[in-house]
Coordinates of C-alpha atoms in Angstrom, one line a residue:
M27 CA 0.0 0.2 0.1
V28 CA 1.5 3.4 -1.3
E29 CA 0.9 6.4 1.2
G30 CA -0.2 9.3 -0.6
P31 CA 1.7 12.7 -0.7
G32 CA 0.1 14.1 2.1
R33 CA 1.9 17.1 3.8
F34 CA 5.4 16.4 2.1
G35 CA 5.5 19.1 -0.4
L36 CA 6.3 19.1 -4.1
A37 CA 9.6 16.8 -3.4
G38 CA 7.6 14.3 -1.8
L39 CA 4.7 14.5 -4.3
L40 CA 7.3 13.8 -7.1
V41 CA 8.9 11.0 -5.2
W42 CA 5.5 9.4 -4.8
I43 CA 4.2 9.9 -8.3
A44 CA 7.5 8.3 -9.4
S45 CA 7.1 5.6 -6.8
L46 CA 3.7 4.5 -8.4
V47 CA 5.1 4.1 -11.7
V48 CA 8.0 1.9 -10.1
Q49 CA 5.7 -0.2 -7.8
P50 CA 4.1 -2.3 -10.6
A51 CA 7.2 -3.4 -11.7
L52 CA 8.0 -5.2 -8.1
A53 CA 5.6 -7.9 -9.0
T54 CA 8.2 -9.4 -11.6
A55 CA 11.2 -9.1 -9.4
A56 CA 14.7 -9.6 -11.0
P57 CA 16.2 -13.0 -9.4
L58 CA 19.7 -12.8 -7.7
D59 CA 22.1 -15.4 -8.3
R60 CA 23.4 -16.0 -4.7
G61 CA 26.3 -18.4 -5.7
A62 CA 27.5 -16.3 -8.5
F63 CA 27.4 -13.1 -6.5
A64 CA 29.5 -15.0 -3.6
A65 CA 31.7 -16.3 -6.0
A66 CA 32.5 -12.7 -7.4
L67 CA 33.1 -11.1 -4.0
C68 CA 35.7 -13.8 -3.9
G69 CA 37.4 -12.6 -6.9
D70 CA 40.0 -9.8 -8.0
G71 CA 38.9 -6.1 -7.6
A72 CA 37.5 -6.2 -11.0
A73 CA 35.1 -8.9 -10.6
Q74 CA 34.0 -7.7 -7.0
T75 CA 33.0 -4.1 -8.8
R76 CA 31.2 -5.6 -11.6
S77 CA 29.2 -7.7 -9.0
V78 CA 28.5 -5.0 -6.6
E79 CA 27.3 -2.5 -9.4
S80 CA 25.2 -5.2 -10.9
F81 CA 23.5 -5.6 -7.4
L82 CA 22.8 -2.0 -7.2
G83 CA 21.3 -2.2 -10.6
I84 CA 18.9 -4.9 -9.8
A85 CA 18.3 -4.0 -5.9
S86 CA 15.2 -2.0 -6.9
E87 CA 13.7 -5.2 -8.7
A88 CA 14.9 -8.0 -6.6
E89 CA 13.1 -9.9 -4.0
T90 CA 13.4 -8.5 -0.4
S91 CA 14.9 -11.7 1.0
D92 CA 17.6 -11.5 -1.8
V93 CA 18.5 -7.9 -0.9
A94 CA 18.4 -8.6 2.8
W95 CA 20.7 -11.7 2.1
A96 CA 23.0 -9.6 -0.3
G97 CA 23.3 -7.1 2.7
T98 CA 24.2 -9.8 4.9
A99 CA 27.2 -11.1 2.6
L100 CA 28.3 -7.4 2.0
R101 CA 28.4 -6.5 5.6
A102 CA 30.2 -9.7 6.5
L103 CA 32.8 -8.9 3.9
L104 CA 33.3 -5.5 5.4
D105 CA 33.7 -7.0 8.7
R106 CA 36.3 -9.7 7.5
R107 CA 33.4 -12.5 8.3
F108 CA 33.3 -13.6 4.8
A109 CA 35.9 -16.4 3.9
C110 CA 36.4 -18.1 0.3
L111 CA 37.2 -21.8 0.0
G112 CA 37.6 -22.9 -3.3
E113 CA 34.6 -22.2 -5.3
T114 CA 32.6 -21.8 -2.1
A115 CA 32.1 -18.4 0.2
L116 CA 31.3 -18.9 3.9
L117 CA 29.5 -16.6 6.2
L118 CA 30.9 -16.6 9.7
D119 CA 29.9 -15.5 13.0
R120 CA 33.2 -13.8 13.8
A121 CA 36.4 -13.0 12.1
G122 CA 38.7 -16.3 12.2
A123 CA 36.0 -18.6 13.1
A124 CA 36.5 -22.3 12.7
E125 CA 33.0 -23.0 11.1
G126 CA 30.7 -20.8 9.1
V127 CA 27.6 -21.3 6.8
D128 CA 27.7 -21.5 3.1
A129 CA 26.5 -18.1 1.5
A130 CA 24.5 -19.6 -1.3
T131 CA 22.6 -22.5 0.7
G132 CA 23.0 -22.0 4.2
A133 CA 24.6 -25.3 5.0
A134 CA 27.2 -25.5 7.9
R135 CA 30.7 -26.2 6.8
P136 CA 34.3 -25.8 8.3
A137 CA 36.2 -22.6 7.3
A138 CA 39.6 -24.3 7.9
G139 CA 41.6 -23.3 4.9
G140 CA 39.4 -20.1 4.0
R141 CA 40.7 -16.8 3.1
S142 CA 39.2 -13.2 3.6
P143 CA 38.8 -11.4 0.0
V144 CA 41.1 -8.1 0.0
L145 CA 39.1 -4.9 -0.6
G146 CA 40.6 -2.0 -2.7
L147 CA 39.7 1.5 -1.7
R148 CA 37.4 1.7 -4.5
Q149 CA 35.8 -1.4 -3.9
R150 CA 35.3 -0.9 -0.3
A151 CA 33.4 2.4 -0.9
L152 CA 31.3 0.4 -3.3
V153 CA 30.5 -2.5 -0.9
E154 CA 29.6 0.2 1.9
T155 CA 27.3 1.8 -0.5
A156 CA 25.6 -1.3 -1.5
S157 CA 25.4 -2.5 1.9
G158 CA 23.7 0.7 3.0
A159 CA 21.4 0.1 0.1
A160 CA 20.3 -3.2 1.4
V161 CA 19.8 -1.8 4.9
L162 CA 17.6 1.0 3.5
L163 CA 15.3 -1.4 1.8
T164 CA 15.2 -4.2 4.4
A165 CA 16.1 -3.0 7.8
P166 CA 12.8 -3.2 10.0
G167 CA 13.6 -0.3 12.3
V168 CA 13.7 3.5 11.1
E169 CA 16.8 4.6 12.5
A170 CA 18.7 1.6 10.9
R171 CA 17.2 2.7 7.4
R172 CA 18.3 6.2 8.3
T173 CA 21.9 5.0 8.7
G174 CA 21.4 3.2 5.4
L175 CA 20.4 6.6 3.6
A176 CA 23.4 8.5 5.1
T177 CA 25.7 5.8 3.8
L178 CA 24.2 6.3 0.5
E179 CA 24.3 10.2 0.5
R180 CA 28.2 10.0 0.8
R181 CA 28.3 8.4 -2.5
I182 CA 24.9 9.4 -4.3
A183 CA 26.4 9.4 -7.8
A184 CA 26.7 5.5 -7.5
V185 CA 23.1 5.0 -6.5
P186 CA 20.5 4.2 -9.3
E187 CA 17.4 6.4 -9.0
A188 CA 15.0 3.3 -9.2
L189 CA 16.5 2.0 -6.0
L190 CA 15.6 5.4 -4.2
L191 CA 12.1 5.4 -5.7
R192 CA 11.5 1.7 -4.3
A193 CA 12.7 2.6 -0.5
A194 CA 10.3 5.7 -1.0
S195 CA 7.5 3.9 -2.0
A196 CA 7.8 1.2 1.0
E197 CA 8.7 3.8 3.6
T198 CA 6.5 4.6 6.5
D199 CA 8.1 7.3 8.2
P200 CA 7.5 10.8 7.2
G201 CA 10.8 12.4 8.2
L202 CA 12.6 9.4 6.4
R203 CA 10.5 9.8 3.2
L204 CA 11.4 13.4 3.4
S205 CA 15.1 12.7 3.4
L206 CA 14.9 10.1 0.9
A207 CA 13.2 12.9 -1.3
A208 CA 16.0 15.2 -0.5
V209 CA 18.4 12.6 -1.5
A210 CA 16.6 11.7 -4.6
Q211 CA 16.8 15.5 -5.6
S212 CA 20.6 15.3 -5.1
A213 CA 21.1 12.5 -7.5
A214 CA 19.0 14.2 -10.1
L215 CA 21.2 17.4 -9.8
S216 CA 24.1 15.3 -10.9
S217 CA 22.2 13.8 -13.8
A218 CA 23.6 13.5 -17.3
D219 CA 20.0 14.4 -18.6
P220 CA 19.5 18.0 -18.9
A221 CA 16.1 18.0 -18.6
R222 CA 16.2 16.1 -15.6
R223 CA 18.6 18.3 -13.9
L224 CA 16.5 21.4 -14.7
A225 CA 13.6 19.6 -13.1
A226 CA 15.5 18.8 -10.1
I227 CA 16.8 22.5 -9.7
R228 CA 13.1 23.6 -9.8
A229 CA 12.0 20.9 -7.2
V230 CA 14.8 22.0 -5.0
S231 CA 13.7 25.6 -4.9
E232 CA 10.2 24.5 -4.0
A233 CA 11.6 23.4 -0.8
P234 CA 13.8 26.2 0.4
S235 CA 16.5 25.6 3.2
G236 CA 20.2 26.3 3.8
A237 CA 20.8 22.9 2.6
A238 CA 19.2 23.3 -0.6
R239 CA 21.0 26.6 -1.0
S240 CA 23.9 25.0 -0.7
R241 CA 23.3 22.3 -3.1
L242 CA 22.3 24.9 -5.7
S243 CA 25.2 27.1 -5.0
A244 CA 27.5 24.2 -5.8
L245 CA 26.2 23.7 -9.3
K246 CA 27.8 27.3 -10.2
A247 CA 30.9 25.6 -10.6
D248 CA 29.2 23.1 -13.3
P249 CA 30.5 23.7 -16.8
A250 CA 26.9 23.9 -17.7
Y251 CA 26.4 27.1 -16.0
G252 CA 28.7 29.1 -18.3
T253 CA 28.0 27.2 -21.4
D254 CA 23.9 26.5 -21.3
P255 CA 21.9 29.7 -21.1
A256 CA 18.8 27.6 -19.9
F257 CA 20.6 26.1 -17.2
R258 CA 22.1 29.4 -16.0
A259 CA 18.7 31.1 -15.9
T260 CA 17.0 28.1 -14.2
L261 CA 19.6 27.8 -11.5
D262 CA 20.0 31.7 -10.9
A263 CA 16.0 32.0 -10.7
A264 CA 16.0 29.1 -8.2
L265 CA 18.9 30.5 -6.3
A266 CA 17.2 33.9 -6.0
R267 CA 14.2 32.3 -4.7
V268 CA 15.8 30.1 -2.0
E269 CA 17.9 33.0 -0.6
R270 CA 14.9 35.1 -0.5
A271 CA 12.8 32.3 1.4
V272 CA 16.0 31.4 3.5
S273 CA 16.1 34.9 4.6
I274 CA 12.8 35.3 5.5
G275 CA 13.0 32.2 7.7
D276 CA 16.0 33.6 9.2
G277 CA 13.9 36.9 10.2
L278 CA 11.2 34.9 11.5
A279 CA 13.5 32.7 13.6
V280 CA 15.1 35.8 15.1
L281 CA 11.6 37.1 16.1
Y282 CA 10.6 33.8 17.6
N283 CA 13.7 33.4 19.7
G284 CA 13.5 37.2 20.6
L285 CA 9.7 36.6 21.6
S286 CA 10.7 33.7 23.6
F287 CA 13.4 35.3 25.5
A288 CA 11.2 38.2 26.2
S289 CA 8.5 36.2 27.8
I290 CA 11.2 34.7 30.3
L291 CA 12.4 38.1 30.8
F292 CA 8.8 39.2 31.5
M293 CA 7.9 36.8 34.0
A294 CA 11.5 37.2 35.7
A295 CA 10.8 41.2 35.8
A296 CA 7.4 41.5 36.3
G297 CA 7.8 40.5 40.1
L298 CA 10.8 42.8 40.5
A299 CA 8.7 45.6 39.1
I300 CA 5.9 45.0 41.8
I301 CA 8.5 44.8 44.6
F302 CA 10.7 47.9 43.4
G303 CA 7.7 49.9 43.0
L304 CA 5.9 48.9 45.9
M305 CA 8.4 48.8 48.7
G306 CA 11.4 50.6 46.6
V307 CA 13.7 47.5 47.5
I308 CA 16.3 46.5 45.0
N309 CA 16.2 42.9 45.1
L310 CA 19.1 41.4 43.9
A311 CA 17.9 37.7 44.7
Q312 CA 15.0 38.0 42.1
G313 CA 17.5 35.8 40.1
E314 CA 17.7 33.1 42.8
F315 CA 13.6 32.9 43.0
I316 CA 13.9 31.9 39.3
M317 CA 16.5 29.1 40.4
I318 CA 14.3 28.2 43.3
G319 CA 11.1 27.5 40.7
A320 CA 13.3 25.5 38.5
Y321 CA 14.7 23.4 41.4
A322 CA 11.2 22.9 42.6
T323 CA 10.2 21.9 38.9
Y324 CA 12.9 18.9 39.2
G325 CA 11.8 18.2 42.5
V326 CA 8.3 17.4 41.2
Q327 CA 9.6 15.4 38.1
E328 CA 11.4 13.1 40.8
A329 CA 8.7 12.8 42.8
L330 CA 6.3 11.8 39.8
R331 CA 9.2 9.3 38.5
R332 CA 9.1 7.4 41.6
L333 CA 5.4 7.7 43.0
A334 CA 3.5 8.2 39.7
P335 CA 5.4 7.2 36.5
A336 CA 2.4 7.2 34.3
W337 CA 1.9 10.9 35.1
L338 CA 5.8 11.9 34.6
D339 CA 4.9 13.7 31.0
S340 CA 2.8 16.0 32.9
Y341 CA 5.3 17.2 35.6
L342 CA 5.6 20.7 34.1
L343 CA 2.0 21.4 34.5
V344 CA 1.9 19.9 38.1
A345 CA 5.1 22.0 38.9
I346 CA 3.4 25.2 38.2
P347 CA 1.8 25.8 41.4
V348 CA 4.5 24.1 43.3
A349 CA 7.1 26.3 41.8
F350 CA 5.0 29.4 42.5
L351 CA 4.2 28.5 46.1
A352 CA 8.0 27.6 46.8
S353 CA 9.3 30.8 45.5
A354 CA 6.7 32.8 47.3
G355 CA 7.2 31.1 50.4
V356 CA 10.9 31.4 50.6
G357 CA 10.5 35.4 49.4
I358 CA 7.8 35.8 52.3
A359 CA 10.3 34.5 54.8
I360 CA 13.1 36.5 53.5
E361 CA 10.9 39.7 54.1
A362 CA 9.5 39.0 57.3
L363 CA 13.1 37.9 58.7
I364 CA 15.1 40.6 56.8
L365 CA 13.7 43.1 54.8
R366 CA 11.1 44.6 57.1
H367 CA 13.6 46.0 59.1
L368 CA 15.4 47.9 56.4
Y369 CA 12.5 49.8 54.3
R370 CA 13.5 53.4 53.7
R371 CA 17.4 52.2 53.8
P372 CA 17.8 51.3 50.2
L373 CA 21.9 50.7 50.5
M374 CA 21.5 48.4 53.5
S375 CA 18.3 46.3 51.6
L376 CA 20.6 46.1 48.3
L377 CA 23.3 44.6 50.2
A378 CA 21.1 42.2 52.4
T379 CA 19.3 40.8 49.1
W380 CA 22.7 40.5 47.6
A381 CA 23.7 38.3 50.7
V382 CA 20.6 36.2 50.3
S383 CA 21.4 35.7 46.9
L384 CA 24.8 34.6 47.9
F385 CA 23.3 32.1 50.7
L386 CA 20.7 30.7 48.3
I387 CA 23.3 29.9 45.6
N388 CA 26.0 28.2 47.9
G389 CA 22.9 26.5 49.9
V390 CA 21.6 24.8 46.7
R391 CA 25.3 23.9 45.6
V392 CA 25.7 22.2 49.2
A393 CA 22.7 20.5 49.2
V394 CA 21.9 19.4 45.4
G395 CA 25.2 20.1 43.5
S396 CA 26.5 22.5 41.2
Q397 CA 25.8 20.3 38.1
N398 CA 23.1 20.9 35.5
L399 CA 20.1 19.2 36.2
Q400 CA 18.7 16.4 34.0
F401 CA 15.0 17.0 32.5
S402 CA 12.9 14.7 30.8
M403 CA 11.3 16.4 27.9
P404 CA 7.6 15.8 27.9
S405 CA 6.0 15.3 24.5
Y406 CA 4.3 18.6 24.3
V407 CA 7.9 20.6 24.7
S408 CA 9.7 18.3 22.5
G409 CA 10.7 19.2 18.9
G410 CA 8.7 21.2 16.6
V411 CA 7.1 21.8 13.2
P412 CA 8.9 23.6 9.9
L413 CA 7.1 26.5 9.2
Y414 CA 8.9 28.1 6.2
A415 CA 12.5 27.5 5.0
D416 CA 14.7 26.8 7.9
F417 CA 12.1 28.6 10.5
V418 CA 11.1 25.9 12.8
V419 CA 8.5 26.4 15.5
T420 CA 9.8 24.7 18.6
W421 CA 7.4 23.4 21.2
N422 CA 9.7 24.4 24.0
R423 CA 9.8 27.9 23.2
L424 CA 6.1 28.3 22.1
F425 CA 5.3 26.8 25.8
A426 CA 7.3 29.4 27.3
I427 CA 5.4 32.4 25.1
A428 CA 2.1 30.8 26.0
F429 CA 3.2 30.4 29.6
A430 CA 4.3 34.2 29.8
A431 CA 0.9 35.3 28.1
V432 CA -1.3 33.3 30.7
T433 CA 0.7 34.8 33.5
L434 CA 0.5 38.6 32.1
V435 CA -3.3 38.1 32.1
L436 CA -3.6 36.6 35.5
T437 CA -1.2 39.2 37.0
L438 CA -3.3 41.8 35.4
V439 CA -6.6 40.2 36.6
I440 CA -5.2 40.0 40.3
L441 CA -3.7 43.7 40.3
K442 CA -7.0 45.1 38.8
R443 CA -9.8 43.1 39.8
T444 CA -8.9 41.5 43.5
P445 CA -8.7 43.0 46.8
L446 CA -4.9 42.2 47.2
G447 CA -4.3 44.2 43.7
L448 CA -6.2 47.1 45.0
D449 CA -4.3 47.3 48.3
I450 CA -1.1 46.9 46.2
R451 CA -2.1 49.8 44.0
A452 CA -3.1 51.9 46.9
V453 CA 0.0 51.5 48.7
T454 CA 2.1 51.9 45.6
Q455 CA 0.5 55.2 45.3
N456 CA 0.6 56.7 48.7
R457 CA 1.6 54.4 51.3
D458 CA 0.7 57.1 54.3
M459 CA -2.8 57.6 53.1
A460 CA -3.3 53.9 52.5
A461 CA -2.6 53.3 55.9
C462 CA -4.8 56.0 57.2
L463 CA -7.6 54.6 55.2
G464 CA -7.0 51.3 57.4
I465 CA -5.2 49.2 54.7
R466 CA -2.7 46.9 56.5
T467 CA 0.6 48.1 54.6
R468 CA 2.8 45.7 56.4
R469 CA 0.9 42.7 55.4
V470 CA 0.4 44.2 51.7
D471 CA 4.4 44.3 51.7
R472 CA 4.7 40.8 52.6
L473 CA 2.0 39.4 50.2
A474 CA 3.4 41.5 47.3
F475 CA 7.2 40.4 48.0
G476 CA 5.7 36.7 48.1
F477 CA 3.7 37.3 45.0
G478 CA 6.7 39.2 43.1
S479 CA 8.7 36.1 44.1
G480 CA 6.2 33.5 43.0
L481 CA 6.3 35.2 39.4
A482 CA 9.8 34.7 39.1
G483 CA 9.6 31.0 40.4
L484 CA 7.3 30.6 37.3
A485 CA 10.1 32.0 35.2
G486 CA 11.9 29.0 36.4
V487 CA 9.3 26.5 35.1
A488 CA 9.4 27.9 31.5
L489 CA 13.0 27.9 31.7
C490 CA 13.5 24.0 32.5
P491 CA 12.8 23.0 28.9
I492 CA 15.2 25.8 27.2
Y493 CA 18.2 26.3 29.4
S494 CA 20.6 24.8 31.7
V495 CA 19.3 24.6 35.4
N496 CA 21.9 25.2 37.8
P497 CA 22.5 26.9 41.0
G498 CA 24.1 30.1 39.3
M499 CA 21.2 30.1 36.4
G500 CA 19.6 33.1 38.1
A501 CA 22.4 35.4 37.8
N502 CA 22.0 35.5 33.8
F503 CA 18.8 37.4 34.2
I504 CA 19.1 39.8 37.1
V505 CA 20.8 42.5 35.3
D506 CA 18.3 42.4 32.3
S507 CA 15.3 42.0 34.6
F508 CA 16.5 45.4 36.2
M509 CA 17.2 46.9 32.8
V510 CA 13.4 46.1 31.9
V511 CA 11.8 47.3 35.1
V512 CA 13.9 50.7 34.6
L513 CA 13.2 51.1 31.0
G514 CA 9.2 50.1 31.4
G515 CA 8.7 52.3 34.1
V516 CA 9.0 51.2 38.0
G517 CA 5.8 49.6 39.1
T518 CA 3.8 48.9 35.8
V519 CA 3.3 45.9 34.7
V520 CA 2.5 46.7 31.0
G521 CA 5.8 48.7 31.0
T522 CA 7.6 45.8 32.0
L523 CA 5.7 43.8 29.1
V524 CA 6.9 46.5 26.6
A525 CA 10.7 46.8 28.0
A526 CA 10.9 43.1 28.0
L527 CA 9.8 42.7 24.4
G528 CA 12.2 45.8 23.3
I529 CA 15.1 44.3 25.4
G530 CA 14.6 40.5 24.4
G531 CA 14.2 41.2 20.7
A532 CA 17.2 43.7 20.6
N533 CA 19.7 41.0 22.3
V534 CA 18.6 38.3 20.0
L535 CA 18.9 40.6 17.0
I536 CA 22.1 42.2 17.9
E537 CA 23.9 38.9 19.3
P538 CA 24.6 37.2 16.3
L539 CA 26.2 40.3 14.7
Y540 CA 28.7 41.6 17.6
G541 CA 28.3 38.7 20.0
A542 CA 26.4 38.3 23.7
V543 CA 28.9 40.7 25.6
A544 CA 28.6 43.6 23.0
A545 CA 24.8 42.9 22.3
K546 CA 24.1 43.8 26.1
V547 CA 26.5 46.8 26.0
I548 CA 24.8 48.2 23.3
V549 CA 21.2 47.7 24.8
L550 CA 22.6 49.3 28.0
A551 CA 24.0 52.4 26.3
G552 CA 20.5 52.5 24.6
I553 CA 18.5 52.5 27.5
I554 CA 21.2 55.1 29.2
L555 CA 20.5 57.4 26.3
F556 CA 16.7 56.8 26.3
L557 CA 16.2 57.6 30.1
Q558 CA 18.5 60.8 29.6
R559 CA 15.2 62.1 27.8
R560 CA 12.7 60.4 29.7
P561 CA 13.8 59.2 33.5
E562 CA 10.7 57.7 34.4
G563 CA 10.7 55.2 31.9
L564 CA 8.1 54.0 29.1
F565 CA 5.2 54.2 31.4
A566 CA 5.4 56.3 34.6
V567 CA 3.2 55.1 37.5
R568 CA 1.0 57.8 38.8
R569 CA 1.8 58.7 42.7
R570 CA -0.1 60.9 44.9
R571 CA 2.0 63.3 47.3

């Protein structure tokens, strides 16, 4: 049963149509003379070359059992488990074995006096290609067939097109079928038939990618590029189309990566903006709350692995409330034990939170270790889907973006529609007046600090499928988080979102051009220049005095 072309694009469609033509011929499979083939492998280099080339020529029509047998014999020849004894060839279990089986009949025979054929460099390369073809056509496992295809790709000029079409007609794995289509295109690009080459060039341009651009660019060295106007025009048009598509795909990838980085920055900075805007505390331990959220996620994973293995795939979702509560609990404890004594003393609170940061980092190193944690990737954050050219929408980054969007909505609902949010906004605008109206400002400070710390813990959950998780991971985000808060405007969630999008996008855009360090310096310089004109940031919080 031949599958339809489905979603494989023009390349897959061409292979599928051709396979429909090839498949009826398989009903009259060409026989393989096993005895003659084995005897030829025992001959000199010319005989070996003729026999292997003959096998490649009939492999597209031979019986599957014959192809599998030939593959076994060729593999044994490469591994020196092929012994020639007179006019008989034996297959051995291991090199130097005392007994083997007749390659043609399968009968057991002693191997005493047998010799291993010598393979020249050309013959060895040809035997490896034929062995890979047999694996591609007969191996039951997808990975084994993928390995066979990789072997063929190294010497694609020696592979008949009909063999690739037979493999495509029988292939059930979508990814491997696409790879077969790409290899078939590469073979067609080297064809001696001008019409076939032009059709292959157009087909390659229909599936633009960096690999397609490389394959087409290599054809500029072909003599036909300088002598055949039709070939030159077709190749130039195809290259222009592919390069344009690849540029668009690269731009989409930059935007996508910038959006995912901005999502993490927003979750890390949103809590910091609330804390700084409400209490004026420069919390240098905010990055460590991200780390606590990530370690809480790891704890949930290990707990599910031991107690409920069937639910292991859902550990990221289960970890969301756990990470929030763990980070919020640590934040409330720090506020109650340390920071409540240091309000209105910004330098002392800054030093205290720096000390807390060092304490948390080293405490985790002592308790858990400094190595990167190993996370199992659930199916909903593994892999991705190719969207355009080389741009792939990866599920782990899409998870971070969607998670940040949900966090933004819930944060706005809490701040705008709940009593706690109203109290936080009142205290932020005028603490003394809020206290006179009966709002318990100390309780608001504590809950707001816990809420801001919990938001950082959620950033830790989103980071687990993307970044390395270790005790020092939070330090990579604290500087960027403060830049987001200052640029967006202290205490405003909307400003934090806009600033996170701007800084995250700028970092991802500049980093490939000038490097990670230069990107941060350029972004910081731009923020400083902006604040010279607008010191209150993008969105200033209204305060009553």
